[in-house]
Coordinates of C-alpha atoms in Angstrom, one line a residue:
M1 CA 86.8 124.8 114.6
A2 CA 86.4 127.1 116.8
P3 CA 83.1 128.3 117.1
A4 CA 81.8 131.8 114.3
G5 CA 82.3 134.7 116.6
A6 CA 84.9 132.7 119.0
E7 CA 87.9 135.2 120.7
P8 CA 91.0 133.1 119.0
T9 CA 93.5 131.1 121.2
A10 CA 97.4 131.6 121.6
R11 CA 100.3 130.3 122.2
T12 CA 103.5 131.2 122.3
G13 CA 106.9 129.1 122.7
R14 CA 110.2 129.4 122.6
H15 CA 110.8 131.6 119.7
V16 CA 108.0 132.0 117.6
R17 CA 103.5 132.9 119.0
V18 CA 101.2 131.3 117.5
V19 CA 97.4 132.5 116.8
A20 CA 94.4 130.7 116.0
N21 CA 90.8 130.2 116.5
L22 CA 90.7 126.8 117.4
S23 CA 89.4 124.3 120.0
Q24 CA 91.7 121.2 119.8
S25 CA 94.3 122.1 122.4
R26 CA 96.4 119.9 121.0
A27 CA 96.3 121.2 116.8
L28 CA 97.7 124.3 119.0
D29 CA 100.0 122.8 120.4
A30 CA 101.2 121.0 117.9
A31 CA 101.8 124.0 115.9
V32 CA 103.8 125.8 118.8
Q33 CA 106.2 122.9 119.0
V34 CA 106.7 123.0 115.1
A35 CA 107.3 126.7 115.0
D36 CA 109.6 126.3 117.8
A37 CA 111.6 123.6 115.0
A38 CA 111.6 125.4 112.4
W39 CA 112.7 128.2 114.7
S40 CA 116.0 126.6 115.8
A41 CA 116.9 124.4 112.3
V42 CA 116.6 128.0 110.7
C43 CA 119.0 130.0 112.7
A44 CA 120.9 127.2 112.9
A45 CA 121.5 126.8 108.9
W46 CA 122.1 131.0 108.7
G47 CA 124.7 130.8 111.3
I48 CA 123.0 132.4 114.0
A49 CA 122.5 131.2 117.7
P50 CA 118.6 131.2 118.1
T51 CA 117.9 133.3 121.2
E52 CA 114.5 133.5 122.9
S53 CA 112.7 137.4 122.4
P54 CA 110.4 139.4 124.1
R55 CA 108.6 139.4 121.5
P56 CA 108.1 136.7 119.2
P57 CA 106.9 136.9 115.3
T58 CA 103.5 135.8 115.0
L59 CA 101.8 133.1 113.1
H60 CA 98.0 133.0 112.5
L61 CA 96.4 129.6 112.0
L62 CA 93.5 130.7 109.9
S63 CA 90.2 127.8 109.7
T64 CA 88.7 128.3 106.7
R65 CA 89.7 129.7 103.4
E66 CA 87.6 133.1 103.1
S67 CA 88.9 134.3 106.9
F68 CA 92.6 133.4 105.2
D69 CA 91.8 135.3 101.3
A70 CA 90.4 138.1 103.4
T71 CA 93.8 138.4 105.6
L72 CA 95.7 138.6 102.0
S73 CA 93.1 141.2 99.7
R74 CA 93.8 143.8 103.1
L75 CA 97.6 142.4 103.5
N76 CA 98.6 142.0 99.8
A77 CA 96.1 142.5 97.4
D78 CA 98.5 142.0 93.9
A79 CA 99.0 138.5 95.7
P80 CA 98.2 135.2 93.2
R81 CA 94.8 133.2 94.8
E82 CA 96.3 130.1 95.2
L83 CA 98.5 131.2 98.1
L84 CA 97.4 129.2 101.5
A85 CA 100.0 130.8 102.9
F86 CA 102.6 133.8 102.8
T87 CA 104.9 135.6 105.4
H88 CA 104.1 139.9 105.8
P89 CA 108.1 141.0 106.5
P90 CA 107.0 144.4 108.0
T91 CA 104.4 143.0 110.6
H92 CA 107.0 139.9 111.2
T93 CA 103.5 137.9 110.9
A94 CA 102.5 135.1 108.6
Y95 CA 98.8 133.2 108.0
L96 CA 97.7 130.3 106.8
V97 CA 95.2 128.4 106.3
I98 CA 95.0 125.1 107.4
Q99 CA 94.9 122.0 104.4
P100 CA 93.0 119.9 103.9
D101 CA 89.6 121.1 105.1
A102 CA 89.3 119.2 108.0
S103 CA 86.6 119.9 110.8
D104 CA 86.9 119.6 115.1
A105 CA 86.1 115.7 114.3
I106 CA 88.7 115.8 112.6
L107 CA 91.2 117.4 114.2
R108 CA 91.2 115.5 117.7
R109 CA 91.5 112.3 115.3
I110 CA 94.5 112.7 113.3
G111 CA 96.0 116.4 115.0
L112 CA 97.3 119.0 113.3
P113 CA 97.7 118.2 108.9
R114 CA 100.7 117.0 107.8
L115 CA 100.0 119.8 104.8
T116 CA 99.7 122.3 107.4
S117 CA 102.2 121.9 109.7
I118 CA 105.1 122.1 106.4
L119 CA 103.5 125.1 105.5
I120 CA 104.0 125.9 109.5
A121 CA 108.0 124.8 109.1
H122 CA 108.1 127.2 105.7
E123 CA 106.8 130.7 107.0
T124 CA 108.7 129.9 110.2
A125 CA 112.1 129.8 108.1
H126 CA 110.4 133.5 106.9
L127 CA 110.1 135.0 109.3
V128 CA 113.4 134.1 110.7
A129 CA 114.9 135.7 107.8
A130 CA 112.8 139.0 108.5
E131 CA 113.9 138.7 111.9
L132 CA 117.9 138.1 111.6
V133 CA 119.2 138.6 107.9
P134 CA 119.0 142.5 107.7
R135 CA 118.6 142.3 103.7
H136 CA 116.0 140.4 103.6
A137 CA 114.3 141.5 101.2
D138 CA 116.6 141.5 98.3
L139 CA 117.7 137.1 99.2
P140 CA 117.2 135.2 96.3
E141 CA 113.6 133.2 95.4
W142 CA 116.2 130.4 94.8
L143 CA 118.2 130.7 98.5
A144 CA 114.2 131.9 100.5
E145 CA 112.0 129.3 99.1
G146 CA 115.0 126.5 99.2
L147 CA 115.9 126.8 102.4
A148 CA 112.1 127.3 103.9
T149 CA 111.0 124.3 102.2
V150 CA 114.6 122.1 103.8
A151 CA 113.5 123.8 107.4
A152 CA 109.9 122.0 107.0
E153 CA 112.2 118.4 105.8
H154 CA 114.6 118.8 108.9
V155 CA 111.1 119.4 111.1
L156 CA 109.7 116.0 109.7
P157 CA 111.4 114.3 112.5
V158 CA 108.9 116.4 115.1
M159 CA 106.6 114.9 112.9
D160 CA 105.8 111.5 113.7
G161 CA 109.4 110.5 112.9
A162 CA 108.7 110.7 109.0
V163 CA 111.6 110.1 107.0
P164 CA 111.8 112.5 103.4
H165 CA 111.9 110.1 101.2
R166 CA 108.5 108.2 102.5
E167 CA 107.0 110.4 103.6
P168 CA 105.0 111.3 100.3
F169 CA 105.2 115.9 100.2
F170 CA 109.3 115.1 99.9
S171 CA 108.8 111.9 98.1
T172 CA 107.1 114.1 95.4
M173 CA 109.7 116.5 95.7
M174 CA 112.8 113.9 94.5
V175 CA 110.0 113.1 91.7
R176 CA 109.3 116.6 90.5
A177 CA 113.3 117.1 90.4
Q178 CA 114.7 114.2 88.9
R179 CA 112.1 113.9 86.2
L180 CA 113.0 118.4 85.0
A181 CA 116.6 116.3 85.1
K182 CA 115.8 113.6 83.3
N183 CA 113.7 116.2 80.6
G184 CA 117.0 118.6 80.7
S185 CA 115.0 121.0 82.1
L186 CA 116.8 121.3 85.2
P187 CA 118.4 124.7 85.1
A188 CA 122.4 124.4 85.2
V189 CA 124.1 126.4 88.6
H190 CA 124.6 129.6 86.6
R191 CA 121.2 130.1 85.9
L192 CA 119.8 129.1 89.1
L193 CA 121.7 131.5 91.3
L194 CA 120.8 134.0 88.9
D195 CA 116.6 132.9 89.5
D196 CA 116.2 132.4 86.6
L197 CA 114.1 129.6 86.0
R198 CA 111.7 129.7 83.1
G199 CA 109.7 127.4 81.5
I200 CA 109.7 125.9 84.9
D201 CA 106.0 125.8 86.9
R202 CA 106.4 126.7 90.4
H203 CA 105.6 122.8 91.9
G204 CA 109.0 122.9 89.9
R205 CA 110.7 125.8 90.7
Y206 CA 109.8 124.5 94.8
A207 CA 111.1 120.8 93.9
V208 CA 114.8 122.4 91.6
Q209 CA 115.3 125.1 94.6
W210 CA 114.5 122.8 97.8
S211 CA 117.6 119.8 95.7
F212 CA 120.0 122.6 95.7
V213 CA 120.0 123.6 98.7
R214 CA 119.6 120.4 100.2
F215 CA 122.3 120.0 97.9
L216 CA 125.1 122.2 99.0
M217 CA 124.1 121.6 102.6
Q218 CA 125.3 118.0 102.2
F219 CA 128.2 118.7 99.8
E220 CA 131.6 119.1 100.5
E221 CA 131.0 119.5 104.9
R222 CA 129.0 122.9 103.6
R223 CA 132.1 124.7 103.0
G224 CA 129.5 126.1 99.6
W225 CA 126.3 126.5 102.2
N226 CA 127.9 128.1 105.1
A227 CA 129.9 130.4 102.6
I228 CA 125.9 131.6 101.0
A229 CA 124.9 131.9 104.7
R230 CA 127.7 134.3 105.5
A231 CA 127.7 136.0 101.9
A232 CA 124.0 136.8 103.5
R233 CA 123.6 137.8 106.3
D234 CA 126.5 140.5 105.5
A235 CA 126.3 141.7 102.2
P236 CA 127.3 145.5 102.2
E237 CA 123.8 147.3 101.5
A238 CA 125.6 148.8 97.9
A239 CA 126.9 145.5 96.8
S240 CA 124.7 143.3 94.1
M241 CA 122.8 140.7 96.7
Q242 CA 122.8 137.3 93.5
R243 CA 127.4 138.3 93.2
S244 CA 127.7 138.8 96.5
L245 CA 126.1 134.6 96.6
A246 CA 127.7 133.8 93.0
D247 CA 131.1 135.0 94.6
A248 CA 131.2 133.3 97.7
L249 CA 129.8 130.0 96.4
A250 CA 132.7 130.1 93.4
A251 CA 135.2 130.8 96.5
A252 CA 134.2 128.1 98.9
I253 CA 134.6 125.5 95.9
A254 CA 138.0 126.5 94.9
P255 CA 139.7 124.6 93.6
K256 CA 136.2 122.8 92.5
S257 CA 134.5 124.7 89.4
P258 CA 130.8 125.6 89.2
D259 CA 130.6 122.6 86.2
D260 CA 132.0 120.5 89.0
L261 CA 129.2 121.6 91.1
D262 CA 126.5 121.9 88.4
R263 CA 127.8 118.2 88.1
A264 CA 127.6 117.0 91.7
W265 CA 124.2 118.4 92.5
R266 CA 122.9 116.2 89.7
R267 CA 124.7 113.5 90.8
S268 CA 122.4 113.8 94.3
I269 CA 119.0 113.8 92.2
D270 CA 120.0 111.3 90.8
A271 CA 120.7 109.1 93.8
M272 CA 117.3 110.2 95.4
T273 CA 114.6 107.2 96.2
P274 CA 111.7 108.7 96.3
E275 CA 108.9 105.9 96.8
W276 CA 105.9 108.4 96.4
D277 CA 104.1 110.3 93.4
E278 CA 101.8 112.6 94.5
A279 CA 98.9 113.5 91.7
V280 CA 97.1 115.1 93.9
R281 CA 97.3 115.7 97.6
S282 CA 97.6 114.7 100.7
L283 CA 98.9 111.2 102.4
H284 CA 101.3 111.6 105.3
T285 CA 102.8 108.8 107.3
A286 CA 101.3 108.0 110.5
R287 CA 102.3 105.6 113.1
G288 CA 103.4 103.1 110.9
G289 CA 100.4 103.5 108.2
W290 CA 99.1 106.7 105.9
I291 CA 96.8 109.3 106.6
Q292 CA 94.8 110.3 103.8
S293 CA 93.0 113.6 102.4
A294 CA 90.9 115.0 100.2
F295 CA 90.9 118.4 99.6
A296 CA 86.2 119.3 99.7
D297 CA 87.1 120.4 95.1
A298 CA 89.6 117.8 94.1
H299 CA 90.0 113.4 94.7
A300 CA 93.3 112.9 96.6
A301 CA 96.0 110.2 95.0
A302 CA 99.5 109.9 96.1
W303 CA 101.4 106.6 93.4
R304 CA 104.1 104.6 94.5
T305 CA 106.8 105.2 92.4
Q306 CA 107.6 101.3 91.4
P307 CA 105.0 99.6 89.6
A308 CA 103.3 96.4 91.3
G309 CA 105.0 94.3 88.1
R310 CA 103.3 91.3 85.6
P311 CA 99.6 89.4 88.3
P312 CA 99.8 87.7 89.9
Y313 CA 99.9 89.9 93.2
S314 CA 97.6 91.4 95.6
I315 CA 97.1 93.7 97.9
V316 CA 95.4 94.4 101.0
G317 CA 95.1 95.7 104.2
R318 CA 92.9 98.2 106.4
Y319 CA 90.9 101.2 106.0
E320 CA 89.1 103.4 108.1
F321 CA 87.0 106.7 107.6
H322 CA 87.2 109.4 109.9
G323 CA 84.4 111.3 108.3
L324 CA 81.0 111.8 108.0
R325 CA 78.6 109.2 106.0
F326 CA 79.6 107.9 102.4
Q327 CA 83.0 108.6 102.3
S328 CA 84.6 106.7 99.8
L329 CA 88.7 105.6 99.9
N330 CA 90.3 104.9 96.5
V331 CA 92.9 101.8 96.1
L332 CA 94.1 103.1 92.7
L333 CA 95.6 100.5 90.3
D334 CA 97.6 100.1 86.9
R335 CA 98.3 103.6 86.4
R336 CA 99.3 104.8 82.5
A337 CA 99.2 107.4 79.9
D338 CA 95.4 106.4 78.8
G339 CA 94.2 106.2 82.0
Y340 CA 93.9 103.7 85.6
L341 CA 91.1 101.8 87.4
Y342 CA 90.9 102.3 91.2
V343 CA 88.6 100.0 94.0
S344 CA 86.6 102.8 95.3
F345 CA 85.0 101.6 99.3
T346 CA 82.7 103.8 100.5
Q347 CA 81.4 103.8 103.5
N348 CA 77.3 102.4 104.4
H349 CA 78.1 101.2 100.4
G350 CA 80.2 98.8 99.9
A351 CA 82.5 98.1 97.0
S352 CA 83.0 99.2 94.0
A353 CA 85.2 98.7 90.9
L354 CA 86.2 101.3 87.7
R355 CA 88.2 103.0 85.3
Y356 CA 89.1 105.8 84.0
H357 CA 89.7 106.3 80.2
A358 CA 91.7 109.9 79.6
A359 CA 91.6 110.0 76.2
D360 CA 88.6 111.5 76.2
D361 CA 88.0 111.8 80.6
R362 CA 85.1 108.8 80.9
W363 CA 84.5 106.9 83.7
E364 CA 84.0 103.6 83.1
R365 CA 82.2 101.3 86.1
L366 CA 83.5 97.5 85.9
G367 CA 80.9 96.9 89.0
S368 CA 79.6 97.3 92.4
Q369 CA 78.3 95.3 95.4
W370 CA 77.0 96.2 98.7
S371 CA 78.7 95.0 101.9
P372 CA 77.2 93.2 105.1
H373 CA 79.7 95.2 107.1
R374 CA 79.0 98.3 105.4
E375 CA 77.5 99.8 108.6
R376 CA 81.2 99.9 109.0
R377 CA 83.6 102.5 109.5
D378 CA 86.6 100.4 109.3
G379 CA 87.7 97.8 107.0
R380 CA 89.9 94.9 106.5
F381 CA 90.6 94.8 102.6
R382 CA 92.2 92.2 99.8
I383 CA 92.7 93.3 96.0
D384 CA 93.8 89.7 93.9
V385 CA 95.9 90.5 91.3
E386 CA 95.6 88.5 88.0
A387 CA 96.7 88.5 84.1
D388 CA 92.5 88.6 83.4
R389 CA 90.4 88.9 86.3
L390 CA 90.6 91.5 89.8
R391 CA 89.1 90.0 93.0
V392 CA 87.5 92.7 96.2
E393 CA 87.4 90.9 99.5
L394 CA 86.3 92.4 101.9
H395 CA 85.9 91.3 105.8
G396 CA 87.5 88.2 104.3
K397 CA 84.1 88.1 102.4
Q398 CA 84.5 88.2 98.4
L399 CA 82.4 91.3 97.0
L400 CA 84.1 91.6 93.4
E401 CA 85.5 89.9 90.9
I402 CA 85.7 91.6 87.3
P403 CA 87.6 90.7 84.2
I404 CA 89.9 92.6 82.6
R405 CA 91.1 91.8 78.5
D406 CA 92.9 94.4 77.6
R407 CA 95.9 95.6 80.3
T408 CA 98.9 94.4 81.5
M409 CA 98.0 95.3 85.2
D410 CA 101.7 95.4 85.8
G411 CA 102.0 100.2 86.4
P412 CA 101.7 101.5 88.9
W413 CA 99.9 101.2 91.4
G414 CA 98.4 103.8 95.2
L415 CA 96.1 105.4 97.5
G416 CA 93.3 107.1 97.3
A417 CA 90.2 109.7 99.1
K418 CA 87.2 110.9 97.1
A419 CA 87.1 115.0 97.7
G420 CA 86.1 115.4 101.0
T421 CA 86.9 112.3 102.3
T422 CA 89.8 112.0 105.1
G423 CA 91.0 108.6 106.3
A424 CA 94.0 105.9 107.9
W425 CA 95.6 103.2 105.5
R426 CA 96.8 100.8 108.4
G427 CA 99.4 98.0 107.1
V428 CA 98.4 98.6 103.3
R429 CA 101.2 96.7 100.4
L430 CA 101.6 94.5 98.1
L431 CA 102.2 90.9 98.2
R432 CA 104.0 89.2 95.0
G433 CA 102.6 85.8 93.2
R434 CA 99.2 84.0 94.0
A435 CA 96.5 84.3 96.6
S436 CA 97.9 81.8 99.3
G437 CA 94.4 82.1 102.0
L438 CA 96.9 83.5 104.5
F439 CA 94.8 86.6 105.3
P440 CA 96.3 89.2 105.6
L441 CA 100.0 88.2 106.0
D442 CA 102.9 90.6 105.5
L443 CA 105.9 87.7 104.2
G444 CA 108.0 90.8 104.2
N445 CA 108.0 90.1 108.4
L446 CA 108.7 86.8 109.0
H447 CA 111.9 85.1 109.0
D448 CA 113.3 81.5 110.4
A449 CA 113.4 82.0 113.9
A450 CA 117.1 81.0 114.0
L451 CA 117.2 84.1 111.8
V452 CA 116.0 86.9 114.6
T453 CA 118.5 89.2 116.3
A454 CA 119.7 88.4 120.2
A455 CA 118.5 90.6 122.0
L456 CA 121.9 92.4 123.0
E457 CA 123.6 91.9 119.7
S458 CA 123.5 93.4 115.9
G459 CA 123.8 90.9 113.4
R460 CA 123.1 87.5 113.0
Q461 CA 123.6 84.3 115.3
P462 CA 126.8 82.4 113.9
R463 CA 126.6 78.8 112.4
V464 CA 122.1 79.4 113.3
D465 CA 123.4 77.7 109.2
D466 CA 125.0 75.4 109.8
P467 CA 123.2 72.2 107.6
L468 CA 124.0 69.3 109.9
H469 CA 123.8 71.1 113.3
E470 CA 126.3 68.9 115.9
R471 CA 126.8 66.0 117.6
I472 CA 125.2 66.6 120.5
A473 CA 122.2 68.4 120.9
D474 CA 123.2 71.9 122.3
E475 CA 121.0 74.5 119.9
V476 CA 118.2 72.5 118.1
R477 CA 116.2 76.6 117.7
R478 CA 117.1 75.8 113.9
Q479 CA 115.1 72.9 113.2
A480 CA 112.4 74.2 116.0
Q481 CA 108.8 73.3 114.2
H482 CA 106.5 74.1 116.3
V483 CA 106.7 77.3 117.6
R484 CA 103.9 80.4 119.5
V485 CA 102.7 82.7 117.5
V486 CA 104.6 85.9 118.6
V487 CA 108.8 84.7 119.7
P488 CA 110.9 86.7 121.9
P489 CA 114.2 86.7 120.1
G490 CA 116.8 84.1 120.6
H491 CA 119.0 85.1 123.8
H492 CA 123.0 84.6 125.4
G493 CA 122.2 80.0 125.8
R494 CA 125.2 77.9 127.4
Q495 CA 126.7 75.8 125.2
L496 CA 126.1 71.9 125.8
I497 CA 124.2 72.4 129.1
V498 CA 121.0 72.0 126.9
A499 CA 118.2 72.9 130.1
Q500 CA 117.7 74.8 133.1
R501 CA 115.7 73.2 135.9
R502 CA 111.8 74.1 135.4
A503 CA 109.9 76.5 137.0
H504 CA 108.3 75.1 140.3
A505 CA 105.6 72.8 139.4
L506 CA 103.3 73.6 142.4
D507 CA 103.4 76.8 141.3
L508 CA 102.0 76.2 138.3
V509 CA 97.8 77.7 138.1
R510 CA 97.3 77.5 134.8
R511 CA 99.8 80.0 133.3
D512 CA 103.3 78.0 133.2
R513 CA 102.3 74.2 131.9
H514 CA 105.8 72.1 130.9
A515 CA 107.6 75.8 131.1
D516 CA 110.8 74.7 129.9
A517 CA 113.6 76.7 131.2
R518 CA 115.5 75.8 127.6
P519 CA 114.6 74.3 123.5
A520 CA 115.4 70.8 124.7
E521 CA 112.1 69.5 126.0
Q522 CA 112.8 66.3 128.0
D523 CA 116.5 66.8 129.0
P524 CA 116.7 68.7 131.9
E525 CA 120.1 69.3 134.1
I526 CA 120.0 66.7 136.7
C527 CA 119.5 69.5 140.3
R528 CA 117.6 68.8 143.7
S529 CA 113.7 68.7 143.3
I530 CA 112.3 69.1 146.5
G531 CA 111.1 72.4 145.6
D532 CA 109.6 70.4 142.1
G533 CA 106.9 68.9 143.3
L534 CA 105.8 66.9 141.1
R535 CA 106.5 68.2 136.9
R536 CA 104.2 66.5 134.6
R537 CA 100.8 65.8 135.1
I538 CA 97.9 64.8 132.0
G539 CA 98.3 67.2 129.1
R540 CA 99.0 67.9 125.9
V541 CA 102.5 69.6 124.6
G542 CA 102.1 70.9 121.5
V543 CA 100.5 73.6 119.4
V544 CA 96.8 74.0 119.8
A545 CA 95.7 75.6 116.8
R546 CA 97.1 77.6 114.1
F547 CA 96.1 79.8 110.9
G548 CA 97.9 78.4 108.4
I549 CA 100.9 76.8 106.9
L550 CA 103.9 78.3 104.1
G551 CA 105.7 75.5 104.1
A552 CA 106.5 72.6 103.5
E553 CA 106.3 69.9 108.1
V554 CA 108.7 67.9 109.0
V555 CA 107.2 65.5 110.8
D556 CA 109.5 62.9 111.7
L557 CA 110.9 62.7 115.4
V558 CA 114.9 62.2 114.8
L559 CA 115.7 63.6 111.4
L560 CA 118.3 61.4 109.4
G561 CA 121.8 63.3 108.0
C562 CA 120.6 62.5 104.3
E563 CA 117.1 64.2 105.8
E564 CA 118.5 66.8 107.1
R565 CA 120.4 67.4 104.1
L566 CA 117.0 68.0 102.1
D567 CA 115.3 70.4 105.0
L568 CA 117.6 72.7 103.2
L569 CA 115.5 73.3 100.9
L570 CA 112.5 74.0 103.8
G571 CA 114.0 76.7 104.6
G572 CA 110.7 79.3 103.6
E573 CA 108.4 78.0 106.0
S574 CA 108.5 81.1 108.6
A575 CA 108.3 79.9 111.7
M576 CA 107.8 83.5 113.5
I577 CA 106.9 87.1 113.1
G578 CA 109.9 89.4 112.8
A579 CA 110.3 92.7 114.3
E580 CA 109.3 96.1 112.2
R581 CA 113.3 97.7 112.5
D582 CA 112.7 100.2 110.1
F583 CA 109.3 103.1 111.0
H584 CA 112.6 105.7 110.8
I585 CA 107.4 110.2 103.3
G586 CA 97.1 125.1 95.8
I587 CA 94.0 123.4 95.4
S588 CA 92.0 123.6 92.0
S589 CA 88.9 126.2 92.5
R590 CA 87.2 124.2 90.3
R591 CA 84.6 122.4 91.9
R592 CA 84.2 120.0 89.5
A593 CA 87.5 117.4 90.5
N594 CA 88.7 116.7 86.8
A595 CA 90.6 112.9 87.5
A596 CA 92.6 113.3 84.5
S597 CA 93.9 115.8 87.3
I598 CA 94.5 111.5 89.4
W599 CA 97.0 110.3 87.1
S600 CA 99.0 113.3 85.6
A601 CA 101.8 114.0 86.9
H602 CA 100.9 117.2 88.1
A603 CA 101.0 117.7 91.8
R604 CA 98.0 119.6 93.1

């Protein structure tokens, strides 16, 4: 944030002008980028070509809740106090506050918070409607708010390439829509078109509106959505906007009926695959991990949608604090109606284990231990969950062992942050089975070298799993027992030529010892040796050091036929580390964060 009294800085993009009293230009640039991307996406949804305006609408990005509340009171005294963003169509301006609260140091570390970026896209959608849709004031809520939320989803690729079902904000929208459908509260389409959402809270309303607009944009090649967009743009002044939209939709989907549309919408909700249920904001994906920022007056909590399953299992990963002293990041365990457990890693302290009892809104401290590494801002942790106990390691040293006697520990797990805390989670994952001694190892990334896709191929190498190979050892990749820690994928090779010439031995200066050109060790092709000099001197070929073994090891120099068959049982041995190929998911006025809000189903 800029110092008090500092002049706001303005940046003008192709379509939107952003004004903010921020000293961090990175955050301001990101705001302009998101607003411009949202403008183009919403124009495309409306069927309007985006054009550059000589006087673009303005989005004010405010750094404090106090300045936002003052602006809101001046422009709309009747607006609900829990709003943190709003658009003022008469002046073609939008206002929102950075959230969660972020200091200059935080903005420098994480850039613009994801929740703020989502709100920028949302309010930009309202600015587009105010600018380009003549009767924007008459648009039904389901259309205006649903499209604005879809716009934020469409801008996710600008935000580190996030994917909706993995981004906690949109994943939680999916969970809410599915919950409403499951308990019979999801309205029928004819009710939704009339904005009849009685009995559904504010968060649920957003989920319903978003899921319906999202569905229309995917249903029947967008025929229904395109008809609604045209009808909204061209609706005569005297006509009922709601009736015009309903008639246009019915005509576009004919011969299907509104009931058919309703069933298809519900099927689309059921097919969603959310990974997170964010009880209290805010968590967002970031470069293979997550950034978690808690509002100043509420603990943040995000739960995985799938149960951990019966013990034993482990949760491993790293955390890093981005804020000041005595912040806490929490690993949440065993979410149930009667409460949950969590392990808290506190800056300048160590680790603690606590249990929350929902029945009497009570915390129970199960154990706490100072860490010799407590001055560090980051930590490598492992939490081993067994049927009768919980073990906590930090930097490879066990800090806590807590007995557990009255819980099955098979409920969902999650990530949390103490109020006012901002930090990063890296490589956090659940590992099935008992502790293996390898720390931390992502078993999902381990494959046998033969199963790794070749550089220019999209699938598995043919015949790599032939249990007996061929009599001539022309493909030996699969039987390799010792490989380097990082192995490149298998490239195109030659049949029946098991090795090409080695690197010139006279060039070997501490880097190319035993540099075979093919996997076969001692059988290079015959060729002139004038440029090769001495090929081999005193040395040792093999693995010098290793940190662990995941399976049995074949020590025979030559494998007999029967042993080849038995080696099929050793397929679990992982010879290399594979690549990650799938990185493609209001606040309360109370100053005391009630723990019940963390396990409740309603996000703040």
